[in-house]
Amino acid sequence: MALPAYTTTGERIWHYTFRVICGLIFFFLIFPILVIVPLSFNTVPFFTFTPEMLSLDPEGFSLRWYKDFFTNLNWQGAVWNSFIIAIFSTLIATFLGTLAALGLSRPHVPYRTAIMGVLISPMIVPLIISAAGMFFFYSRLDLQGTHIGVILAHAALSTPFVVITVTATLVGFDESLIRASANLGASPTTTFFKIIVPLILPGVISGALFAFVTSFDEVVVVLFVGSFEQRTIPWQMFSGIREHISPTILAVATLLVIVAIMLLTTVELLRRRNERLRGMTPG
Amino acid sequence: MAEATANNVVLTAPAEKEILTTADGTPLKVSLQRALRREKTRALLLIAPLFLFILITFLMPIFDMLYRGVDNTVMPQYMSRTVQALGEWDPTGEEIPDEPIFEELFLDLKEGAENKTIGRVGKRLNYEKSGMSSLFRKSQRRVKKIEDPPYKEALIKMDKKWGDINTWRLIHRERGKYTMSYYLAGLDMRTDEHGSIRAQDEKRQIYVKLFGRTLWMSALITVICLILAYPISYLLSTLPLRTSNILIILVLLPFWTSLLVRTTSWIALLQQHGVINDLLVWLNVVSEDGRLSMIHNKTGTIIAMVHILLPFMVLPLYSVMKTIPPSYMRAARSLGANPFLAFVRVYMPNTVPGIGAGCILVFIISIGYYITPALVGGTDGTFISNFIAYHISTSLNWGLAAALAVYLLAIVLVLYILYDKVVGINNMKLG
């Protein structure tokens, strides 16, 4: 946005001040995430930069905390649990959520608003309330402190994301494609797999990614519905910060930032593909 | 009447002749209705599995919690005899119950001591009146030694609280299957000895204040988020697409990063020997002893939560600002408005839907936040959610936890209805 020739000095000054303010806000957003990366290569068990690190002395850096992460059984158990719980809850959420989104996108759905309200309620209710309710209820069913309990809880929490993303994909869905397919002799099953699935797949995948991230990041419900046996990475980080702060948490955090970057890239690519498929320009 | 009927006949008669039918002879109307019903059933069948799943795994727990807040079955279950006998006793009088009721109490205590269940009654009543837990523990230990009637004398001799009319009034009041006391306690109220509802003692009034603090701090966080989000959303919406697509990554990356990672990094930055304090000491802004305490208090909670919730403000604002044509501002300028006036009178009113959506969203998320206040909030930066967690896992007063959670839920639902009015549930977008 080059400044036109007729701008006054005052406008120029404001223009650049505004940019500086925005730069500072962007810095506020991104700096805390970037700062933990060098901190995780610390040699000492503190969350600070040592003088050696500041003078860029190679002696000041180590992989000590990464080694701890990859050898410590507590952390390894947490990684295993995180993946098991996230994968199974994503499968349940994606399957049920996609079916429901297909139903919701049909032209005649009775009580659509009410149904939608119920289906996305897990997203609206604050996590602490969901966690409290599930803790009480799952204790009655002996599901508290089991993997199944946590998986069911996470699946419930992530379905709204699948419903919303898949419904959004279906908004621009051209119904005549289904009729064309039937007209050309395809059975409903063939139509579903050859026509509907490829078109809604980007939505389903990004819904599944949202579901996966919801479960993978979720800590409140795990704290209550799960126990040590179901500890996930966020669970372990939470109790780590509360009890004994060790830079292993920073190493884990750095790895999670890398995961976040990969997720962001995938979702962004999917979104662009989806828009290209529907004939819109990527924006 | 007769005229009207005749009119109807005249009106409908020609229509019947022209009725349209489908190929198999059924009237078109019937056939279409049947098709519509089939269509509706098919849609509902697709939705049903998820609906049931949410009902069982999510909604039933919430309703169960509503019930937990009034649940008082401990009393009729483990004090069944006393509770029944007390029905005839008059709590407004000044006389403690007579021997027959004490005999029932003795039997309840004896059975409860054998099954080790009487402690639960003590724990339940202790929420209402301190000292009850120890009374029942003592009774559990000593009731075996009492053998012969009169039980009234023996029990009062064992602990004189059994002779206190207020103990009996309490048991009488809490004898039912349901209780109001948790919901009252959540509002800093209690029922006194005479059965009237009054405010809790001054020192024990914490929850209303805590709800107030939660709402106040959330409002503050929301306002700060708005102030920070507005300029960058504006910048993002005016820059060329190529540049803004790169800059928006700076908003989306925090959005996708685990909130524990972000909370951890704020701990690293803000703590006494953290990055910011080290920097300030190095720059000689503060002395070594004068390190700022920015964490484990309100400041820490507000900074970390603003950072965590900022993307939720930027994204709705940005999506609204993107749709405002730049020509509006140019038109205002060419009609003689100075840049400031054009901004305030033309641009800002157009962004109100985005401001509304972002603010309500951030506020809703903020009042229910647990993790960040728990880790960086210390004692004065905690929210109502931290007390719900405390009552679930530390004090084990589940009834009170449930009541507090229900109040919080009520606030969120009211806000959510507001959000629906402003934005609409169906317009909710992700990423």
XYZ file of C-alpha atoms in Angstrom:
714
model
C 0.000 0.000 0.000
C 2.224 2.780 -1.267
C 1.289 6.234 -0.070
C -0.160 8.514 -2.722
C 1.871 11.615 -3.586
C -0.687 13.995 -2.106
C -0.477 12.732 1.504
C 0.380 15.338 4.096
C 3.239 15.016 6.569
C 0.787 14.342 9.382
C -0.770 11.515 7.442
C 2.654 10.119 6.680
C 3.632 10.145 10.321
C 0.360 8.502 11.306
C 0.758 5.926 8.558
C 4.147 4.822 9.867
C 3.159 5.058 13.537
C 0.207 2.819 12.784
C 2.486 0.291 11.117
C 4.814 0.326 14.113
C 1.877 -0.224 16.496
C 0.689 -3.141 14.391
C 4.212 -4.521 14.307
C 4.330 -4.431 18.098
C 1.006 -6.268 18.371
C 2.192 -8.927 15.933
C 5.368 -9.181 17.986
C 3.263 -9.686 21.128
C 1.401 -12.483 19.357
C 4.357 -14.378 18.019
C 7.221 -13.650 20.397
C 6.064 -15.857 23.297
C 5.832 -18.790 20.918
C 9.248 -18.250 19.419
C 11.037 -17.503 22.672
C 10.582 -20.998 24.056
C 12.476 -22.543 21.159
C 15.969 -21.297 22.206
C 15.073 -21.690 25.876
C 14.469 -25.386 25.347
C 18.151 -25.883 24.477
C 19.129 -24.738 27.949
C 21.832 -26.507 29.929
C 20.500 -25.557 33.339
C 17.160 -26.564 34.834
C 15.629 -23.081 34.681
C 13.342 -21.231 32.301
C 15.923 -18.505 31.639
C 18.636 -17.543 29.206
C 22.057 -18.187 30.705
C 24.949 -15.762 29.978
C 26.552 -18.486 27.828
C 23.427 -18.675 25.689
C 23.351 -14.912 25.215
C 26.973 -14.882 24.049
C 26.041 -17.711 21.654
C 28.625 -20.000 23.225
C 27.954 -23.556 21.933
C 28.682 -24.760 25.484
C 25.541 -22.946 26.579
C 23.260 -25.140 24.512
C 22.356 -28.762 24.951
C 19.864 -31.369 23.904
C 19.603 -32.517 27.515
C 15.859 -31.825 27.830
C 15.050 -33.443 24.520
C 16.922 -36.533 25.641
C 14.948 -36.468 28.862
C 11.712 -36.254 26.896
C 12.574 -39.205 24.667
C 13.774 -41.434 27.505
C 11.496 -40.507 30.394
C 8.762 -43.116 30.749
C 6.245 -40.582 32.072
C 6.562 -38.540 28.913
C 6.634 -41.531 26.611
C 3.464 -42.844 28.213
C 1.916 -39.433 27.730
C 2.800 -39.404 24.019
C 1.347 -42.857 23.559
C -1.863 -41.942 25.419
C -2.221 -38.659 23.550
C -2.120 -40.413 20.200
C -4.370 -43.325 21.184
C -7.002 -41.023 22.666
C -6.820 -38.467 19.863
C -6.957 -41.072 17.080
C -9.924 -42.994 18.449
C -11.904 -39.925 19.424
C -11.210 -38.399 15.995
C -12.469 -41.538 14.259
C -15.705 -41.517 16.274
C -16.197 -37.780 15.908
C -15.470 -37.713 12.173
C -17.756 -40.628 11.392
C -20.716 -39.416 13.439
C -20.125 -35.762 12.611
C -19.953 -36.309 8.846
C -23.142 -38.387 8.849
C -24.943 -35.714 10.829
C -23.632 -32.943 8.570
C -24.933 -34.827 5.520
C -28.309 -35.064 7.232
C -28.325 -31.430 8.288
C -27.518 -30.238 4.781
C -30.601 -31.846 3.244
C -33.224 -29.325 2.214
C -35.964 -30.451 4.598
C -34.815 -31.032 8.151
C -37.443 -30.638 10.871
C -36.339 -28.682 13.966
C -33.040 -27.863 12.293
C -32.072 -25.015 14.645
C -32.854 -27.004 17.767
C -30.891 -30.019 16.524
C -27.955 -27.830 15.538
C -28.051 -26.252 19.001
C -27.791 -29.647 20.675
C -25.081 -30.896 18.314
C -22.767 -27.953 18.833
C -23.486 -27.581 22.556
C -20.198 -29.285 23.573
C -18.384 -26.394 21.924
C -20.381 -23.706 23.745
C -20.337 -25.075 27.270
C -17.124 -24.060 29.056
C -14.723 -26.960 29.423
C -14.696 -26.807 33.189
C -18.462 -27.401 33.229
C -18.250 -30.258 30.738
C -15.400 -31.705 32.753
C -17.332 -31.433 36.024
C -20.478 -32.974 34.541
C -18.580 -35.788 32.856
C -16.586 -36.456 36.012
C -19.776 -36.939 38.059
C -21.602 -38.921 35.401
C -18.717 -41.116 34.249
C -17.911 -41.962 37.870
C -21.395 -43.445 38.185
C -20.775 -45.573 35.079
C -17.265 -46.604 36.195
C -15.854 -44.862 33.127
C -13.885 -42.332 35.138
C -10.181 -43.148 34.966
C -10.498 -45.337 31.861
C -9.264 -44.783 28.325
C -12.780 -45.390 26.991
C -14.147 -42.640 29.212
C -11.602 -40.111 27.978
C -12.065 -41.157 24.335
C -15.857 -40.779 24.559
C -15.515 -37.426 26.294
C -13.089 -36.129 23.672
C -15.215 -37.451 20.819
C -18.192 -35.536 22.228
C -16.119 -32.367 22.527
C -14.768 -32.579 18.970
C -17.926 -33.472 17.010
C -19.117 -29.835 16.750
C -15.956 -28.951 14.817
C -16.570 -31.771 12.337
C -20.253 -30.855 11.985
C -19.432 -27.200 11.363
C -16.618 -27.735 8.861
C -18.431 -30.432 6.867
C -21.698 -28.454 6.848
C -19.762 -25.441 5.579
C -18.333 -27.552 2.741
C -21.813 -28.773 1.859
C -23.287 -25.264 1.660
C -21.984 -24.778 -1.851
C -22.725 -28.347 -2.847
C -24.471 -28.585 -6.187
C -27.425 -30.984 -5.767
C -27.754 -31.385 -9.529
C -24.482 -33.342 -9.557
C -26.275 -36.121 -7.661
C -29.167 -36.090 -10.115
C -26.739 -36.057 -13.043
C -24.943 -39.041 -11.594
C -28.208 -40.933 -11.082
C -29.291 -39.955 -14.564
C -26.121 -41.465 -15.961
C -26.975 -44.754 -14.298
C -24.994 -44.690 -11.055
C -26.486 -46.355 -7.991
C -26.823 -44.225 -4.807
C -23.754 -45.974 -3.373
C -21.657 -45.269 -6.445
C -22.849 -41.664 -6.404
C -21.902 -41.359 -2.774
C -18.366 -42.655 -3.202
C -17.598 -41.234 -6.651
C -19.327 -37.853 -6.451
C -20.145 -36.812 -2.873
C -17.062 -38.120 -1.064
C -14.419 -36.497 -3.287
C -16.238 -33.171 -3.083
C -16.672 -33.099 0.680
C -13.347 -34.772 1.479
C -11.434 -31.521 2.151
C -14.134 -30.533 4.639
C -14.067 -33.955 6.273
C -10.293 -33.925 6.547
C -10.130 -30.452 8.033
C -12.962 -31.392 10.384
C -10.983 -34.456 11.411
C -7.906 -32.275 11.931
C -9.887 -29.934 14.153
C -11.172 -32.961 16.063
C -7.653 -34.348 16.410
C -6.262 -31.046 17.651
C -9.166 -30.595 20.072
C -8.403 -33.933 21.653
C -4.639 -33.560 21.433
C -4.661 -30.149 23.141
C -7.446 -30.777 25.584
C -6.437 -30.872 29.213
C -9.361 -29.904 31.471
C -11.486 -32.953 30.732
C -8.491 -35.302 30.878
C -7.605 -33.907 34.282
C -11.030 -34.841 35.615
C -12.230 -37.804 33.569
C -8.765 -39.360 33.289
C -6.187 -40.323 35.861
C -2.425 -40.903 35.764
C -2.996 -43.943 33.543
C -4.660 -41.747 30.915
C -2.115 -38.930 31.176
C -1.727 -37.113 27.867
C 0.983 -34.656 26.853
C -1.011 -31.611 28.066
C -1.849 -33.465 31.303
C 1.822 -34.109 31.878
C 2.697 -30.502 31.052
C 0.035 -29.203 33.421
C 1.165 -31.313 36.336
C 4.786 -30.602 35.386
C 4.258 -26.839 35.619
C 2.393 -27.201 38.904
C 4.862 -29.492 40.612
C 8.430 -29.392 39.376
C 9.254 -27.056 36.568
C 11.785 -28.707 34.290
C 12.823 -27.409 30.859
C 11.661 -30.737 29.430
C 8.323 -28.937 29.263
C 9.977 -26.360 27.010
C 11.373 -29.091 24.778
C 7.901 -30.596 24.502
C 6.458 -27.147 23.859
C 8.936 -26.617 21.014
C 7.944 -29.927 19.467
C 4.284 -28.935 19.800
C 4.956 -25.632 18.025
C 6.366 -27.632 15.119
C 3.228 -29.782 15.159
C 1.130 -26.594 15.122
C 3.019 -25.276 12.100
C 2.419 -28.520 10.234
C -1.282 -28.474 11.124
C -1.672 -24.869 10.081
C -0.067 -25.598 6.727
C -2.290 -28.617 6.119
C -5.507 -26.793 7.010
C -4.525 -23.833 4.856
C -3.754 -26.082 1.863
C -7.052 -27.924 2.309
C -8.967 -24.665 2.487
C -7.397 -23.435 -0.728
C -8.031 -26.727 -2.501
C -11.653 -26.624 -1.386
C -12.135 -23.108 -2.680
C -10.429 -23.935 -5.950
C -12.710 -26.960 -6.371
C -15.727 -24.745 -5.898
C -14.420 -22.278 -8.441
C -13.500 -19.509 -6.056
C -10.210 -17.737 -5.958
C -8.062 -18.638 -2.992
C -8.277 -15.846 -0.508
C -73.991 -21.684 9.047
C -75.919 -23.314 6.228
C -74.829 -20.606 3.866
C -71.216 -21.050 4.719
C -71.374 -24.801 4.121
C -73.023 -24.246 0.788
C -70.304 -21.812 -0.154
C -67.611 -24.331 0.720
C -69.195 -26.921 -1.487
C -69.347 -24.519 -4.352
C -65.734 -23.556 -3.863
C -64.269 -27.037 -3.589
C -66.380 -28.829 -6.157
C -64.531 -27.643 -9.288
C -61.128 -28.272 -7.663
C -61.899 -31.942 -7.137
C -62.353 -32.485 -10.812
C -58.931 -31.099 -11.661
C -56.952 -33.072 -9.071
C -53.504 -33.959 -10.369
C -52.301 -37.496 -9.962
C -48.979 -39.231 -10.359
C -48.466 -42.086 -12.806
C -49.730 -44.710 -10.338
C -52.912 -42.762 -9.661
C -52.189 -41.324 -6.211
C -53.009 -37.646 -5.913
C -49.961 -35.510 -6.464
C -50.373 -33.755 -3.149
C -50.342 -37.030 -1.212
C -47.414 -38.312 -3.190
C -45.398 -35.150 -2.618
C -46.176 -35.231 1.064
C -45.039 -38.812 1.229
C -41.802 -37.933 -0.536
C -41.260 -35.027 1.849
C -41.827 -37.250 4.847
C -39.379 -39.802 3.445
C -36.864 -37.039 2.907
C -37.294 -35.784 6.480
C -36.956 -39.279 7.907
C -33.815 -39.871 5.903
C -32.274 -36.634 7.174
C -33.186 -37.447 10.764
C -31.795 -40.966 10.446
C -28.446 -39.524 9.397
C -28.459 -37.119 12.328
C -29.765 -39.593 14.910
C -26.496 -41.429 15.742
C -24.646 -38.245 16.622
C -27.663 -36.854 18.430
C -27.843 -39.921 20.643
C -24.098 -39.894 21.161
C -24.121 -36.267 22.325
C -27.179 -36.946 24.457
C -25.502 -39.789 26.313
C -21.902 -38.641 26.535
C -22.496 -34.937 26.981
C -26.021 -33.772 27.790
C -26.788 -36.440 30.367
C -23.657 -35.518 32.357
C -24.787 -31.879 32.315
C -28.273 -32.759 33.524
C -26.815 -35.151 36.062
C -24.845 -32.212 37.378
C -27.983 -30.084 37.700
C -29.349 -32.873 39.865
C -26.131 -33.157 41.896
C -26.687 -29.610 43.043
C -29.910 -30.555 44.813
C -29.112 -34.176 45.627
C -29.421 -34.963 49.329
C -30.042 -38.719 49.277
C -27.269 -39.265 51.815
C -29.634 -38.203 54.586
C -32.679 -40.403 53.887
C -30.359 -43.257 52.912
C -28.035 -43.434 55.903
C -30.219 -41.806 58.556
C -33.478 -43.374 57.425
C -34.950 -44.053 60.879
C -34.108 -40.684 62.433
C -35.218 -38.796 59.366
C -38.575 -40.549 59.389
C -39.105 -40.094 63.116
C -38.151 -36.421 62.930
C -41.146 -35.731 60.707
C -43.302 -35.361 63.806
C -40.890 -33.194 65.736
C -41.486 -29.450 65.851
C -38.294 -27.547 65.010
C -39.769 -24.187 65.956
C -40.127 -25.179 69.617
C -37.320 -24.988 72.116
C -37.380 -28.667 73.084
C -34.931 -31.209 71.732
C -36.528 -34.497 70.618
C -37.537 -37.143 73.117
C -36.282 -40.604 73.805
C -38.066 -42.393 70.886
C -36.271 -40.228 68.315
C -32.975 -40.705 70.139
C -33.543 -44.429 69.970
C -33.914 -44.194 66.193
C -30.795 -42.057 66.057
C -28.941 -44.633 68.123
C -29.985 -47.395 65.730
C -28.954 -45.316 62.703
C -25.612 -44.482 64.270
C -24.971 -48.083 65.202
C -25.791 -49.378 61.739
C -23.848 -46.551 60.144
C -20.846 -47.267 62.343
C -20.886 -50.936 61.384
C -21.149 -50.157 57.661
C -18.795 -47.174 58.000
C -21.332 -44.991 56.217
C -22.208 -42.573 59.004
C -19.156 -40.448 58.195
C -20.844 -39.433 54.938
C -23.740 -37.977 56.893
C -21.281 -36.058 59.038
C -19.485 -34.785 55.958
C -22.765 -33.733 54.373
C -23.941 -31.848 57.461
C -20.532 -30.286 57.981
C -21.080 -28.196 54.823
C -23.953 -26.570 56.694
C -22.449 -26.284 60.141
C -18.878 -26.881 61.160
C -18.312 -29.430 63.889
C -20.817 -31.899 62.458
C -18.142 -34.034 60.860
C -16.318 -34.479 64.151
C -19.604 -35.144 65.955
C -20.403 -38.045 63.650
C -16.841 -39.379 63.692
C -16.920 -39.373 67.467
C -20.316 -41.031 67.472
C -19.063 -43.681 65.066
C -16.239 -44.567 67.452
C -18.196 -44.512 70.672
C -21.653 -45.730 69.791
C -20.593 -49.342 70.333
C -20.077 -48.674 74.029
C -23.669 -47.597 74.560
C -25.762 -50.605 75.370
C -28.829 -49.727 77.374
C -31.476 -47.075 77.121
C -32.109 -44.306 77.851
C -30.216 -43.407 74.724
C -30.991 -39.730 74.996
C -28.936 -39.359 78.149
C -26.145 -41.612 76.886
C -25.750 -39.819 73.573
C -25.798 -36.352 75.139
C -23.238 -37.521 77.643
C -21.054 -38.763 74.809
C -21.220 -35.403 72.993
C -23.214 -32.471 74.188
C -23.903 -31.378 70.620
C -26.616 -34.041 70.586
C -28.325 -31.948 73.204
C -28.065 -28.795 71.123
C -31.365 -27.919 69.523
C -29.598 -26.407 66.501
C -28.065 -29.787 65.618
C -31.555 -31.212 65.545
C -32.972 -28.302 63.608
C -30.261 -28.831 61.013
C -30.975 -32.561 60.683
C -34.673 -31.795 60.519
C -34.168 -29.224 57.791
C -31.877 -31.439 55.687
C -33.923 -34.615 56.085
C -35.415 -34.617 52.569
C -34.108 -36.162 49.368
C -33.417 -32.724 47.931
C -31.715 -29.678 49.329
C -31.482 -26.050 48.350
C -28.383 -25.458 50.405
C -25.749 -25.909 47.657
C -27.451 -23.501 45.292
C -27.865 -21.062 48.175
C -24.223 -21.481 49.188
C -23.207 -20.670 45.616
C -24.892 -17.294 46.089
C -23.308 -16.774 49.512
C -26.560 -17.486 51.269
C -27.603 -19.989 53.877
C -30.616 -21.100 55.817
C -30.374 -20.148 59.475
C -31.580 -22.104 62.514
C -35.105 -20.831 62.112
C -35.337 -21.879 58.495
C -35.195 -18.460 56.910
C -32.778 -17.645 54.103
C -30.203 -15.007 54.875
C -26.779 -13.863 53.695
C -23.726 -15.891 54.694
C -21.439 -14.451 57.403
C -19.267 -11.704 55.994
C -16.010 -13.703 56.103
C -17.558 -16.621 54.300
C -18.956 -14.600 51.428
C -16.692 -15.521 48.540
C -18.657 -16.747 45.568
C -20.603 -13.647 44.574
C -17.357 -11.698 44.799
C -15.634 -14.391 42.750
C -18.327 -14.330 40.078
C -17.946 -10.564 40.040
C -14.190 -10.847 39.643
C -14.543 -13.433 36.886
C -16.934 -11.198 34.966
C -14.904 -8.071 35.588
C -11.590 -9.609 34.544
C -13.184 -11.206 31.503
C -14.583 -7.818 30.508
C -11.138 -6.282 30.913
C -9.534 -9.053 28.866
C -12.193 -8.591 26.179
C -11.589 -4.830 25.985
C -7.808 -5.252 25.774
C -8.257 -7.888 23.075
C -10.481 -5.512 21.121
C -7.986 -2.659 21.409
C -5.147 -4.880 20.211
C -7.144 -6.715 17.559
C -8.716 -3.694 15.878
C -5.555 -2.157 14.355
C -4.088 -5.424 13.144
C -7.396 -6.582 11.674
C -7.634 -3.262 9.895
C -4.105 -3.604 8.579
C -4.766 -7.178 7.451
C -7.936 -6.176 5.621
C -6.341 -3.254 3.778
C -3.060 -4.868 2.756
C -2.822 -6.652 -0.597
C -3.927 -10.287 -0.340
C -0.424 -11.675 -0.787
C 0.990 -9.728 2.148
C -2.023 -10.215 4.409
C -1.969 -13.969 3.779
C 1.546 -14.054 5.172
C 0.804 -11.753 8.101
C -2.278 -13.690 9.109
C -0.022 -16.655 9.826
C 1.211 -14.627 12.798
C -2.365 -14.756 14.095
C -3.122 -18.329 13.096
C 0.038 -19.882 14.492
C -0.787 -18.899 18.085
C -4.358 -20.051 17.409
C -3.140 -23.522 16.488
C -0.508 -23.779 19.195
C -1.457 -25.707 22.315
C -2.625 -23.338 25.026
C -0.333 -25.078 27.495
C 2.601 -24.155 25.292
C 1.498 -20.539 25.327
C 0.904 -20.543 29.078
C 4.309 -22.146 29.626
C 6.027 -19.509 27.568
C 4.344 -16.746 29.542
C 5.626 -18.340 32.717
C 9.120 -18.340 31.222
C 8.731 -14.712 30.211
C 7.046 -13.219 33.247
C 8.415 -15.038 36.270
C 10.727 -13.382 38.832
C 13.826 -14.729 37.137
C 12.236 -14.841 33.741
C 13.194 -13.277 30.449
C 11.463 -9.912 30.882
C 12.716 -9.334 34.415
C 16.262 -10.322 33.375
C 16.076 -7.888 30.501
C 14.790 -5.079 32.707
C 17.541 -5.690 35.256
C 20.138 -5.764 32.495
C 18.800 -2.481 31.125
C 18.919 -1.064 34.651
C 15.217 -0.235 34.518
C 14.631 -2.121 37.750
C 17.146 -3.108 40.417
C 18.031 -6.707 41.207
C 15.824 -6.608 44.318
C 13.052 -4.723 42.619
C 12.148 -7.429 40.113
C 8.518 -7.060 39.067
C 6.056 -9.718 40.111
C 4.039 -10.184 36.964
C 2.936 -13.737 37.478
C 0.817 -15.639 39.974
C -1.426 -12.602 40.239
C -4.039 -10.719 38.214
C -1.470 -9.209 35.845
C -0.177 -12.626 34.839
C -3.654 -13.975 34.185
C -4.661 -10.955 32.128
C -1.498 -10.885 29.979
C -1.535 -14.604 29.257
C -5.256 -14.709 28.556
C -5.190 -11.696 26.267
C -2.492 -13.465 24.271
C -4.459 -16.699 24.149
C -7.781 -15.099 23.212
C -6.518 -12.428 20.802
C -6.910 -14.622 17.683
C -10.582 -15.166 18.596
C -11.053 -11.406 18.345
C -8.920 -10.856 15.237
C -10.579 -13.499 13.075
C -14.217 -12.249 13.269
C -13.084 -8.622 13.010
C -10.924 -9.378 9.992
C -13.698 -11.262 8.211
C -16.075 -8.318 8.676
C -13.505 -5.664 7.723
C -12.611 -7.550 4.561
C -16.132 -6.971 3.260
C -16.119 -3.180 3.761
C -15.379 -1.586 0.388
C -12.514 0.939 0.554
C -14.623 3.264 -1.561
C -16.756 4.103 1.523
C -13.822 5.815 3.166
C -12.836 7.549 -0.050
C -16.401 8.777 -0.492
C -16.415 10.172 3.038
C -13.108 11.912 2.450
C -14.203 13.421 -0.852
C -17.338 14.722 0.855
C -15.069 16.708 3.152
C -14.610 14.531 6.215
C -11.149 14.526 7.735
C -9.527 11.069 8.120
C -10.526 10.783 11.766
C -14.129 11.744 11.170
C -14.381 9.442 8.158
C -13.053 6.611 10.274
C -15.377 7.184 13.211
C -18.525 7.997 11.278
C -18.182 5.654 8.316
C -15.721 2.856 8.938
C -16.370 1.998 12.587
C -20.177 1.623 12.337
C -19.569 -0.889 9.567
C -17.365 -3.012 11.812
C -19.908 -3.237 14.653
C -21.044 -6.795 13.748
C -17.415 -7.943 13.937
C -16.854 -6.135 17.224
C -20.017 -7.693 18.659
C -19.136 -11.198 17.527
C -15.539 -10.996 18.669
C -16.330 -9.472 22.050
C -19.048 -11.940 22.971
C -16.928 -14.856 21.784
C -13.874 -13.775 23.774
C -15.998 -12.989 26.823
C -17.739 -16.383 26.735
C -14.460 -18.268 26.412
C -12.849 -16.130 29.071
C -15.375 -16.567 31.887
C -15.119 -20.341 31.681
C -11.339 -20.460 31.489
C -9.591 -22.786 33.860
C -6.074 -23.801 32.837
C -4.359 -20.456 32.458
C -5.726 -18.884 35.673
C -4.857 -22.106 37.497
C -1.235 -21.961 36.330
C -0.475 -18.241 36.342
C -3.302 -16.814 38.442
C -1.878 -17.346 41.929
C -4.591 -16.548 44.478
C -6.008 -13.235 43.312
C -6.051 -14.038 39.622
C -8.252 -17.106 39.827
C -11.679 -17.479 38.273
C -14.866 -19.193 39.362
C -13.781 -22.244 37.345
C -10.796 -22.700 39.634
C -13.141 -22.972 42.594
C -15.303 -25.490 40.784
C -12.179 -27.576 40.227
C -11.121 -27.064 43.830
C -14.442 -28.341 45.143
C -14.336 -31.347 42.849
C -10.836 -32.558 43.498
C -9.705 -31.065 46.814
C -12.575 -30.208 49.153
C -14.784 -32.926 47.609
C -17.885 -30.778 48.089
C -19.404 -31.993 44.837
C -22.813 -30.485 45.464
C -21.368 -27.003 45.734
C -19.144 -27.592 42.692
C -22.220 -28.602 40.718
C -24.204 -25.570 41.896
C -21.383 -23.168 40.953
C -21.013 -24.854 37.572
C -24.741 -24.487 36.938
C -24.605 -20.772 37.700
C -21.653 -20.366 35.341
C -23.493 -22.354 32.686
C -26.525 -20.096 33.070
C -24.380 -17.000 32.471
C -22.761 -18.571 29.417
C -26.109 -19.603 27.951
C -27.520 -16.091 28.329
C -24.433 -14.705 26.576
C -24.724 -17.340 23.934
C -28.313 -16.390 23.144
C -26.987 -12.857 22.757
C -24.273 -14.149 20.410
C -26.924 -15.956 18.396
C -28.913 -12.716 18.088
C -25.828 -10.775 16.984
C -24.115 -13.306 14.730
C -26.298 -16.408 14.387
C -25.178 -19.912 15.318
C -25.023 -20.946 11.690
C -22.556 -18.215 10.834
C -19.959 -19.578 13.202
C -16.711 -20.055 11.352
C -13.492 -21.788 12.214
C -9.928 -20.936 11.374
